[in-house]
XYZ file of C-alpha atoms in Angstrom:
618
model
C 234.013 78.724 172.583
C 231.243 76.287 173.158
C 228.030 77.101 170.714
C 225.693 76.914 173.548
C 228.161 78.907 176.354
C 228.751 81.672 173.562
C 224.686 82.224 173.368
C 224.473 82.547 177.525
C 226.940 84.849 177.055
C 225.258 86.674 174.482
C 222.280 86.576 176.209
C 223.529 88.120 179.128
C 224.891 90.504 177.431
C 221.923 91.220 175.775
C 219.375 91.326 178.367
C 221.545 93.570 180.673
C 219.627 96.743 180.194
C 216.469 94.756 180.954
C 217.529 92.846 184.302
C 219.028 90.007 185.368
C 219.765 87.262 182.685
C 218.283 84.030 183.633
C 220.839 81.950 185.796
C 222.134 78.724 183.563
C 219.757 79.203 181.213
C 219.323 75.740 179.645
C 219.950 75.298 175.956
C 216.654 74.155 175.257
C 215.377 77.585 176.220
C 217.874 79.755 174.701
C 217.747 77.728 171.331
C 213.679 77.773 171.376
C 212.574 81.295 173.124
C 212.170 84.497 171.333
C 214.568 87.046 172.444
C 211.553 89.470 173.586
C 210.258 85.916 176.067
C 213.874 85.678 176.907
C 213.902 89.632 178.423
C 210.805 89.195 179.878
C 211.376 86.130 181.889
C 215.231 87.767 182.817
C 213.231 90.646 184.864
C 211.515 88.102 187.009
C 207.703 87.143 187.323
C 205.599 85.607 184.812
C 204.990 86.900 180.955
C 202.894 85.719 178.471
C 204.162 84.246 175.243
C 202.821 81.490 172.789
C 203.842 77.841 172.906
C 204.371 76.310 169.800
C 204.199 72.707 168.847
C 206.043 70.912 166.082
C 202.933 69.150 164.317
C 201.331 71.252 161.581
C 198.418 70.380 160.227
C 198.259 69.200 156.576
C 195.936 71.687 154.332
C 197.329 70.661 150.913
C 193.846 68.918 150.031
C 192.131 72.177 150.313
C 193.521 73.576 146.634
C 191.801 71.053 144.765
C 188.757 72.179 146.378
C 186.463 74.973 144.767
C 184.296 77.303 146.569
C 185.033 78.561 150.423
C 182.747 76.531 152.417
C 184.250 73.321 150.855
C 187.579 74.577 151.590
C 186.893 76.437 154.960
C 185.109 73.161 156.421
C 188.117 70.755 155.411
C 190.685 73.323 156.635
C 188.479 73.901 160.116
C 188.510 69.582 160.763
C 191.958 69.138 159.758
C 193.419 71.994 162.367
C 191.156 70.767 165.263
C 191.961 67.451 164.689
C 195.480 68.308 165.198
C 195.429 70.431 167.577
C 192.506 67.837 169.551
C 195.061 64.890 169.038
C 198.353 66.578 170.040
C 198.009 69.203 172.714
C 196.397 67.009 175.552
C 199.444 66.140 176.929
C 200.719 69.862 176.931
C 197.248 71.080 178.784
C 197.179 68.776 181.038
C 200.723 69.336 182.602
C 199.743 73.269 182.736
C 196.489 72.510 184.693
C 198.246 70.533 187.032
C 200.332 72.743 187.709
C 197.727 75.788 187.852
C 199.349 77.272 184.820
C 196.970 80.087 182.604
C 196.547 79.287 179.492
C 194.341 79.390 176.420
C 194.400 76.644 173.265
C 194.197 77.856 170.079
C 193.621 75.560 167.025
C 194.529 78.180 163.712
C 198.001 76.898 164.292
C 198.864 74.141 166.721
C 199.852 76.637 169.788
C 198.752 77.487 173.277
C 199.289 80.678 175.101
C 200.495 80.618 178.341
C 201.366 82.662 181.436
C 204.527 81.237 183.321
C 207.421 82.197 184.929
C 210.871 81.607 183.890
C 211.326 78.082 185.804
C 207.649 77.151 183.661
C 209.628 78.506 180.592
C 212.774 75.824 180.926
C 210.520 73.257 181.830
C 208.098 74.100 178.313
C 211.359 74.305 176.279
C 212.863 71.267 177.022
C 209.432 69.325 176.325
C 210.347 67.215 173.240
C 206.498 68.504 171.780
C 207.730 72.117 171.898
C 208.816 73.371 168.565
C 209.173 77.217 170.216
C 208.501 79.796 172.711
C 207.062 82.786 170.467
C 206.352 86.710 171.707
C 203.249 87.702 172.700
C 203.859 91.303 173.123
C 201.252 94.397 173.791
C 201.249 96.108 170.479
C 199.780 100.018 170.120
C 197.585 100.655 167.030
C 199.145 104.293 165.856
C 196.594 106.267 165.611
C 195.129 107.568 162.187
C 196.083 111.534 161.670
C 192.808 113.508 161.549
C 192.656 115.647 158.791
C 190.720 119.196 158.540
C 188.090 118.852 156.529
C 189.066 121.731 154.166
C 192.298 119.498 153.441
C 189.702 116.901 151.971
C 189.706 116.059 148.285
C 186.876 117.828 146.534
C 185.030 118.751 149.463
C 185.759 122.596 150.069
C 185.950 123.970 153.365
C 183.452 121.864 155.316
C 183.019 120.726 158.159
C 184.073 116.252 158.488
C 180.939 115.778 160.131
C 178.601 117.141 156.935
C 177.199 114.866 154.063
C 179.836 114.322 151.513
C 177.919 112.028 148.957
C 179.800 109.756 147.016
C 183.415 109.824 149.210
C 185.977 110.868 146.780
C 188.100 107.695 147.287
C 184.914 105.616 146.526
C 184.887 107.114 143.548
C 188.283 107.169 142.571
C 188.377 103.365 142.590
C 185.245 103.398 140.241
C 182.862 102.021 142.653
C 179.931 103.799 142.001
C 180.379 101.810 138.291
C 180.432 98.628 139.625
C 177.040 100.272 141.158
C 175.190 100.922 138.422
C 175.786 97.485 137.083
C 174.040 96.168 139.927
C 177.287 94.851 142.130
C 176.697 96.539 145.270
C 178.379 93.676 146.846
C 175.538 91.405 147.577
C 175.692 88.470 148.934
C 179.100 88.836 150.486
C 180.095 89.065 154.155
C 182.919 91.350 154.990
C 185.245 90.860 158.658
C 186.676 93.735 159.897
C 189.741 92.771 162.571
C 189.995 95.932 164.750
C 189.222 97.867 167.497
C 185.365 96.970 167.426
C 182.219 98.518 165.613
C 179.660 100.614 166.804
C 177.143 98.754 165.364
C 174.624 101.156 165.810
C 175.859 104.086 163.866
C 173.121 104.773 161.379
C 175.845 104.415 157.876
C 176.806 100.656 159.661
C 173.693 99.457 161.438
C 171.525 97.811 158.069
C 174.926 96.114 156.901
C 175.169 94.243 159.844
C 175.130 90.695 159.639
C 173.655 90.523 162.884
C 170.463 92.685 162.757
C 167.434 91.647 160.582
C 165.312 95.268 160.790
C 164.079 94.744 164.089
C 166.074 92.670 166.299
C 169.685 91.747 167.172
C 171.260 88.012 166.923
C 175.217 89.031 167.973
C 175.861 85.218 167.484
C 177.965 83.912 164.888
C 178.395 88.244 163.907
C 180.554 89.173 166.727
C 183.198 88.462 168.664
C 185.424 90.148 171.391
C 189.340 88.558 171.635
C 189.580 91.127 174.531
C 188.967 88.948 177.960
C 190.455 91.413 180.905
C 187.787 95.020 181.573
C 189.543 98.282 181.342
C 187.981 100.141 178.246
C 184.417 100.812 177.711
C 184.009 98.144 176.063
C 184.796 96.136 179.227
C 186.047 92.500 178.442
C 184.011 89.690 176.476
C 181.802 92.206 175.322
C 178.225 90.244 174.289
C 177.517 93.304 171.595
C 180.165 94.934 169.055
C 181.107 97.816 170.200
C 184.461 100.266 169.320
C 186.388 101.653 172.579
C 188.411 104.041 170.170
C 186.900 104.910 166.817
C 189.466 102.997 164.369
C 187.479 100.178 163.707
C 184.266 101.702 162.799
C 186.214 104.285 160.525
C 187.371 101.025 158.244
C 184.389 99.241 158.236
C 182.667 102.779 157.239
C 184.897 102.744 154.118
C 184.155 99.571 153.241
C 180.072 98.980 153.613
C 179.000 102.213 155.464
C 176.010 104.465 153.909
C 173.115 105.680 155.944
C 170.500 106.399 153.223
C 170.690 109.759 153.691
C 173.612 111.499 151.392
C 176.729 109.521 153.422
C 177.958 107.168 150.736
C 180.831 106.489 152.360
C 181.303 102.732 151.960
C 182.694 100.969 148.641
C 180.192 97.585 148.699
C 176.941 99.391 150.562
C 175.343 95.611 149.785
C 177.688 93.540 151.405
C 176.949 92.414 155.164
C 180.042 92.529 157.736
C 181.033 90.766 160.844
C 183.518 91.301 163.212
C 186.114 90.704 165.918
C 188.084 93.407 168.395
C 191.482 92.151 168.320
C 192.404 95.392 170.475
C 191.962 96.873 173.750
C 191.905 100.782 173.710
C 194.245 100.153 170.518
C 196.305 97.679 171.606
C 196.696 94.419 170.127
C 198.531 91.212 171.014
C 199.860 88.281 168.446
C 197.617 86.578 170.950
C 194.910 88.477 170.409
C 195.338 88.869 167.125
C 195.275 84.707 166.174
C 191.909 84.732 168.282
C 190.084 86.654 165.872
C 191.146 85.227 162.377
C 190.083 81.741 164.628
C 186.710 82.915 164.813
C 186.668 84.532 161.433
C 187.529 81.068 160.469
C 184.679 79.195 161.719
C 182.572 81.510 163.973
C 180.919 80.627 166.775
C 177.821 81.420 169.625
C 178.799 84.209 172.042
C 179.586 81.321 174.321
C 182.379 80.117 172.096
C 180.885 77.388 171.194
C 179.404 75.467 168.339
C 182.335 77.132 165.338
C 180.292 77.388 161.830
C 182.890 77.357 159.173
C 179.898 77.849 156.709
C 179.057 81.660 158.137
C 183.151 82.361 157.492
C 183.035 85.633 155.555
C 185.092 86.114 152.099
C 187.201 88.875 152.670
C 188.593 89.941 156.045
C 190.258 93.554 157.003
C 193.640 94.304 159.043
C 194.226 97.873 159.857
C 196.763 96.959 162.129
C 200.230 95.962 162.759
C 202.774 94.115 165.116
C 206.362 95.932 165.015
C 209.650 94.832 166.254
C 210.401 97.485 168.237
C 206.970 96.927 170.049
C 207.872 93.460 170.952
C 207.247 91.604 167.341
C 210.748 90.357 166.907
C 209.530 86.656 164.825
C 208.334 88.412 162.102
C 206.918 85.033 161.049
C 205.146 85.176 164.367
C 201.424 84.852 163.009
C 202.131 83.291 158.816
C 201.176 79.943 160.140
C 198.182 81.506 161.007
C 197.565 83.763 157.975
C 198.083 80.965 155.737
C 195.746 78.564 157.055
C 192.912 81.464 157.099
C 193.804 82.070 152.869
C 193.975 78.075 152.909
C 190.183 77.691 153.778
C 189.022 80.640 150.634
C 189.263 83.816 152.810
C 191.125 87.161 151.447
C 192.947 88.815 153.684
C 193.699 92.347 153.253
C 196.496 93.988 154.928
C 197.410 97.626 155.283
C 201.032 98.300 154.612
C 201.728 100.242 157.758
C 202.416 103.815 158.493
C 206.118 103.316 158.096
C 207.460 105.174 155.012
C 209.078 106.344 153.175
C 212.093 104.456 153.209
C 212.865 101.424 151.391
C 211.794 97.927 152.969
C 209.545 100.475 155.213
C 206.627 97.562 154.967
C 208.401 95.339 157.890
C 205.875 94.143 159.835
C 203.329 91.099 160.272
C 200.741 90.560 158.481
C 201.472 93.229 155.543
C 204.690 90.977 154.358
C 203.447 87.526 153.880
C 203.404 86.724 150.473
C 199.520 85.132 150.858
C 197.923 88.549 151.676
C 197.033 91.637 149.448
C 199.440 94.413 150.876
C 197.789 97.796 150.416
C 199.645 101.329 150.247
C 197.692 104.952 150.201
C 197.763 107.009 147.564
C 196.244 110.136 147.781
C 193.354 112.376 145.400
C 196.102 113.096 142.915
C 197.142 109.165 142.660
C 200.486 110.029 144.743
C 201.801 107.731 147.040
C 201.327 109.056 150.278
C 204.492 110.022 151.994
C 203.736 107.917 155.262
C 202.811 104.592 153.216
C 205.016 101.482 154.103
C 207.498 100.797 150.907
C 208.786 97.060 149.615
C 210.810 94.951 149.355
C 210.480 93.351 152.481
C 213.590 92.430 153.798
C 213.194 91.813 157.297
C 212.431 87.734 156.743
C 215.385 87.807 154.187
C 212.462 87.019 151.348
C 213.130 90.253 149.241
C 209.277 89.818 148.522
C 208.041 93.309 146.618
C 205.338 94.826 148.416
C 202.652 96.650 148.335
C 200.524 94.477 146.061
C 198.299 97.312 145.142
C 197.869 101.169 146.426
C 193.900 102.887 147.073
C 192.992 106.254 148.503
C 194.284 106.824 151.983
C 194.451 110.314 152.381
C 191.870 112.463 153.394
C 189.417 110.180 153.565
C 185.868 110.385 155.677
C 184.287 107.517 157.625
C 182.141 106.827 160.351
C 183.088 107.123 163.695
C 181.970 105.743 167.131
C 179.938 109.042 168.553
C 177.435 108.261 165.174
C 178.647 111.639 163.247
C 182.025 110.945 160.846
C 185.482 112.349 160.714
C 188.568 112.504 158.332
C 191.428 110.174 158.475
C 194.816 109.316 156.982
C 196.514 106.233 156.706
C 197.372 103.168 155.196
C 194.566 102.002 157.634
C 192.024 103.858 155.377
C 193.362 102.761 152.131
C 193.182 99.029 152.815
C 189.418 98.570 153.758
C 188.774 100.618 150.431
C 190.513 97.439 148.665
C 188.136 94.830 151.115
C 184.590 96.708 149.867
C 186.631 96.412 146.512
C 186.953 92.798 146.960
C 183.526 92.322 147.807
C 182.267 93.889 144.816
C 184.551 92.202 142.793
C 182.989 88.523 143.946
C 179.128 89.456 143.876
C 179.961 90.524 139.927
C 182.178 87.051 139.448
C 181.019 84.185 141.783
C 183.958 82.036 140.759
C 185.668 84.638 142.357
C 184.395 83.557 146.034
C 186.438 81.544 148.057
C 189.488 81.714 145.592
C 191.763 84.468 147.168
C 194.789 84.004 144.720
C 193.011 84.525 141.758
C 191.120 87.842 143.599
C 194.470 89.454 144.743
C 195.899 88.828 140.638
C 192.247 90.399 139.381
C 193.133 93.551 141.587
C 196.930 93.628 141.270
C 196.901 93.127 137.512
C 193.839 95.634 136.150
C 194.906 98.553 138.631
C 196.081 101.970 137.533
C 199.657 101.625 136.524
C 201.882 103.794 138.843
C 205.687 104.638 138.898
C 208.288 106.921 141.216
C 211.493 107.896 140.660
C 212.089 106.245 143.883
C 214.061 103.244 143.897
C 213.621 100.378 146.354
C 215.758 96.824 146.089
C 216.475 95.465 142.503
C 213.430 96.814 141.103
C 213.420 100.038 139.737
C 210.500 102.705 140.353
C 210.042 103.424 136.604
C 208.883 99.825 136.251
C 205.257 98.162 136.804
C 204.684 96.355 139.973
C 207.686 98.654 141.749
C 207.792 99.022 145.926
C 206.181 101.885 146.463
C 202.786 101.566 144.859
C 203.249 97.625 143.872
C 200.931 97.443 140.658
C 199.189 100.504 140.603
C 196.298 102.081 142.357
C 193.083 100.626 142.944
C 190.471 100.432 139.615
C 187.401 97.836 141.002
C 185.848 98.855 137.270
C 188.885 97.658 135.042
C 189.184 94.594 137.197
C 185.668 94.137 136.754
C 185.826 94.472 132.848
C 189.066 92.874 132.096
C 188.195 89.020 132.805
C 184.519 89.270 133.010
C 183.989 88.394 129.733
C 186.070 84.988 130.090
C 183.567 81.948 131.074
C 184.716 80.753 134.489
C 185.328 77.660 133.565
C 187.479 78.733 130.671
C 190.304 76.277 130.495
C 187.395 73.789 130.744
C 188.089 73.438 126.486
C 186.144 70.271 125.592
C 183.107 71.149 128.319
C 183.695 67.730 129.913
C 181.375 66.217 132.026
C 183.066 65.191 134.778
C 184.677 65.953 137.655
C 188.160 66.120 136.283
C 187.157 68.772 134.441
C 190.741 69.990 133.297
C 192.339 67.562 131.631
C 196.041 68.204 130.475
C 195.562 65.209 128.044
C 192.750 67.010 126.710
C 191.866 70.533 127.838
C 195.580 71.180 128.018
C 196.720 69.652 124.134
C 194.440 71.214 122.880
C 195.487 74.990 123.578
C 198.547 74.029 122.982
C 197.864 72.767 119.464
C 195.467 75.864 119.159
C 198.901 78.179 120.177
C 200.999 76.423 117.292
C 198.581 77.915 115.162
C 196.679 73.944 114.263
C 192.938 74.133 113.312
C 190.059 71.716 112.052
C 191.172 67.740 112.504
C 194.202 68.110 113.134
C 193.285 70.201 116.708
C 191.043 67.638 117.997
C 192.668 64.523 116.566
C 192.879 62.561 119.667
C 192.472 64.882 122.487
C 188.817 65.261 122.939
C 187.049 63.380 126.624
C 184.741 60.929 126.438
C 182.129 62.968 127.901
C 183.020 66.012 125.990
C 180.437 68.302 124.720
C 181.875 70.784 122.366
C 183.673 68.689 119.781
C 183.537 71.096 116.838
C 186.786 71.797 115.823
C 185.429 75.813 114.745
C 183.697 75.767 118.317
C 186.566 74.800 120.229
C 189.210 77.216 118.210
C 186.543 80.138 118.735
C 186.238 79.375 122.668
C 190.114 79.273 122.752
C 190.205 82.478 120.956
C 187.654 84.265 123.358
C 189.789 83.438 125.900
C 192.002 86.112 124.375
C 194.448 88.049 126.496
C 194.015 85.875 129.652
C 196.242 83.432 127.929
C 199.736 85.618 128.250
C 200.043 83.382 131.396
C 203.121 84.633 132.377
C 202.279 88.387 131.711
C 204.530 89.431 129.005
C 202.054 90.712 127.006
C 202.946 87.501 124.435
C 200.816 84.443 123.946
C 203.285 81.837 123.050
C 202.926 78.077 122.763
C 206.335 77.221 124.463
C 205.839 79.530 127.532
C 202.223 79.850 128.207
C 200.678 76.529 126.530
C 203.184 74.947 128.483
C 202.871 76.197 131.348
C 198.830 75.630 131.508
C 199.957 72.160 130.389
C 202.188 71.732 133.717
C 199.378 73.268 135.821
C 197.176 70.888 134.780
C 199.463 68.045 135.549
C 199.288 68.814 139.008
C 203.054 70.553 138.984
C 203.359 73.644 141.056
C 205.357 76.295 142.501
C 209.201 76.166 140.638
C 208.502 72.610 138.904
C 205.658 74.782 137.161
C 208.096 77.360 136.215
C 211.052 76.190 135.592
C 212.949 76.357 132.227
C 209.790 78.182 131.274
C 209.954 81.527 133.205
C 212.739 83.383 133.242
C 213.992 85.593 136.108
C 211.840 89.129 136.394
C 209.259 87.639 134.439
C 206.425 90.087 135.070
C 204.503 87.675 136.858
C 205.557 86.017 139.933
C 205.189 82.185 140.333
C 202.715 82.592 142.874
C 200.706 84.834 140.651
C 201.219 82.812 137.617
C 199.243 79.938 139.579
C 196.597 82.206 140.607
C 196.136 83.711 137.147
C 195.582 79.775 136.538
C 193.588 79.095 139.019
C 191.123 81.888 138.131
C 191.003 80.266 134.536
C 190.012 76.949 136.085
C 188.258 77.697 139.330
């Protein structure tokens, strides 16, 4: 049978519980719709569902930048330009034709509102790369948890002053405290349901009040357009129409002064964006907040600020297949460009478990986020959390990156009092506030996601399960059910802060070209084949170098110390780890940097081998 009168078969077929299929539907459509768009359309009437072009803007510059506002501002021109220069054609056929619609400019796509007739015309548009889902997604909700069940709070009511939270502490927070990281100078996102901003553990750690007055531009933003909640639509203040988004950011920044310690990084500021409506989320909605997050903007939309992007952003949140979410690829254009311009993004595994390949759905399996499971008081993963690998974009990708408390944890909630939660929900934004403290102890840290995600990952508390999910088994360190361990903010504090964050930086060149694999590079490797006074320098030192000393540049190479096991086998070897910061330094990445080098179920991963670089020469 023909290819293209097989799939109208099959897509009558398929669509036969829903309605009607669509009469001689063309191949254009069939070959470029999502099967969810395709259902839709087949029961008559218009849906909404995202148009796709082909163009993608290129963002490859922005790794040789350092620092977020260098990369956010390069990665904010080069998508608008894009977008400005190849859209018009597509907007101006759907206003002539009275079509809704909204641009978006995080990845070259519009959403639209059409019929099916709309739909054929879209696909067979030779700018049209695909017709993508935009399904209503439900938020489950959290399970609240009597306070009795809490960990080390005895039988007390949620609402009463708990102190340090016990998860807080469990990650080592208050540590980070007393070393003066609170967090400072760091601006948190939290992608939700909203924030009452006024609750007394939330209202001093937002970005948007200065003591006495309000300035909600540039702090907040509301992706919801259409009234129905509380909240109404377009809402000019944040505000939280269910109670989930001011329980996260509570865990993350929250403390009133007054005995509710409940945040991890009480000194950083947040911002933030209500990507649902009464708990329900669209991909649409969704891509509209990491856009602002991006490059923020007045309450009118106008005016985007790259520059007031924050560092870290939350997801407590999810988009499931058998809600509509069928591409599971549906927003990793969009995730990637938002980790492109120096942002972490932080994604809670999901509520899925606790089968194998349980974490299924975007954002928690792209490979560019930091996937978080919950563990509970005893450091047990909790029986709900999402497990790796993820199979369902055939990657095989192990996830969760890392595991924090999740169980029986307190927060804030919207009627100003505070209440106890489970949930993968609750564990991630413990791993945001983690983040935050993380960069106000190491600057270099800011605006260099990869090399955050690999200080977490790799100084958490090693976990293991009898459980065994894919090829990896549970006895071994990262496995798929807690992925490298639990959260420790203190160990991944103290195990790198010691290194100078330019460490790879051998010679102390002056110059922009700082790492030089002619000289920075030779030299550890003649330092790793064990060479010392002349012959280490012979030859290899910049012409604006300032530590030429042979001693000086052997003990600088030394200090370095374990952060030179590149590849994570708990070796230092000239052949495997000189060479690869040799490669790195050449400019070769992803398997050219690997290969021959790093051998299959190496404990690193050749994405985290080039972050653990990157942090070494940020």
């Amino acid at each position: 049978m023909h290819a293209a009168a097989l799939a109208c078969g099959l897509l009558g077929a398929a669509v036969a519980g829903w309605g009607a299929p669509i009469e001689d539907a063309p191949t254009a459509l069939i070959e470029k719709a999502d099967p969810w768009v395709m259902r839709k359309l087949a029961g008559g009437g218009r849906t909404e569902f995202l148009a796709v072009l082909h163009e993608k803007a290129d963002l490859s510059a922005a790794t040789g930048l350092r620092g977020k506002n260098d990369k956010g501002r390069l990665v904010t021109e080069n998508l608008r330009a894009v977008a400005g220069r190849t859209q018009g054609p597509l907007l101006a056929w759907l206003s002539a034709r009275g079509i809704e619609h909204r641009a978006f400019w995080i990845a070259n796509m519009v959403l639209v509102r059409a019929d099916a007739a709309a739909a054929r015309e879209l696909a067979a548009r030779g700018d049209i790369a695909r017709l993508a889902a935009n399904p209503a997604v439900r938020l489950p909700d959290p399970q609240p948890v009597a306070a009795a069940d809490a960990p080390g709070t005895g039988p007390k009511a949620a609402t009463a002053t708990a102190a340090v939270e016990w998860g807080v502490a469990k990650i080592r927070a208050p540590e980070l405290w007393a070393a003066g990281f609170v967090g400072q100078g760091i601006v948190i996102g939290g992608a939700d349901t909203g924030v009452t901003w006024t609750h007394p553990a939330l209202r001093n750690k937002y970005r948007g009040w200065n003591g006495t007055a309000a300035d909600h531009n540039y702090n907040w933003h509301d992706a919801i357009h259409a009234l129905g909640s509380s909240c109404g639509g377009n809402a000019p203040a944040p505000c939280d129409d269910g109670s989930h988004g001011t329980h996260t950011m509570g865990t993350m920044v929250g403390d009133d002064g007054g005995g509710n310690a409940i945040g991890v990084a009480p000194g950083a500021r947040w911002i933030a964006c209500r990507n649902m409506d009464q708990g329900v989320g669209t991909p649409a909605t969704y891509a509209e907040c990491f856009q602002w997050f991006l490059a923020p903007t007045d309450l009118t939309g106008s005016n985007p600020d790259p520059s007031r992007a924050p560092h870290v952003i939350n997801n407590s949140w999810s988009c499931p297949a058998s809600e509509g979410c069928t591409d599971p690829n549906v927003l990793r254009t969009v995730v990637e460009n938002v980790v492109a311009a120096g942002i972490a993004v932080v994604v809670s595994a999901g509520n899925y478990g606790a089968g194998c390949s349980s974490v299924s759905t975007s954002a928690a399996i792209y490979d560019k986020v930091i996937t978080v499971g919950a563990t509970d008081a005893a450091d047990d993963i909790a029986g709900f959390s999402g497990r790796g690998p993820v199979t369902v974009d055939g990657s095989n990708r192990l996830k969760p990156d890392v595991s924090a408390p999740g169980v029986s944890v307190r927060s804030a909630v919207s009627s100003g009092g505070y209440a106890t939660s489970n949930g993968t929900s609750m564990a991630g934004p413990h791993v945001a506030g983690a983040a935050a403290l993380l960069m106000s102890a190491v600057p270099a840290l800011a605006g260099e996601p990869a090399a955050l995600k690999s200080r977490m990952s790799h100084n958490a508390v090693p976990r293991t399960t009898a459980q065994d999910c894919g090829d990896v088994p549970g006895a071994a360190v990262p496995n798929n059910t807690f992925g490298w361990g639990r959260l420790d903010a203190k160990a991944a504090y103290d195990n790198g802060a010691a290194i100078p964050p330019s460490a790879l930086d051998v010679d102390a060149s002056n110059n922009p070209t700082r790492y030089d694999a002619l000289t920075d590079g030779i030299l550890v490797l003649r330092y790793l084949f064990g060479l010392t006074g002349a012959p280490l320098v012979d030859n290899a030192l910049g012409p604006t170098a300032t530590r030429t000393d042979p001693d000086a540049l052997r003990l600088h190479i030394a200090g370095i110390g374990a952060a030179l096991d590149i590849d994570g086998d708990g070796q230092i070897d000239a052949l495997t780890d000189g060479l690869l910061i040799l490669r790195y330094m050449f400019g070769m990445r992803d398997t050219a940097l690997v290969a021959d080098v790093v051998t299959p179920g190496a404990p690193r991963t050749p994405t985290e081998i080039e972050a653990h670089l990157h942090g070494l020469m940020p």
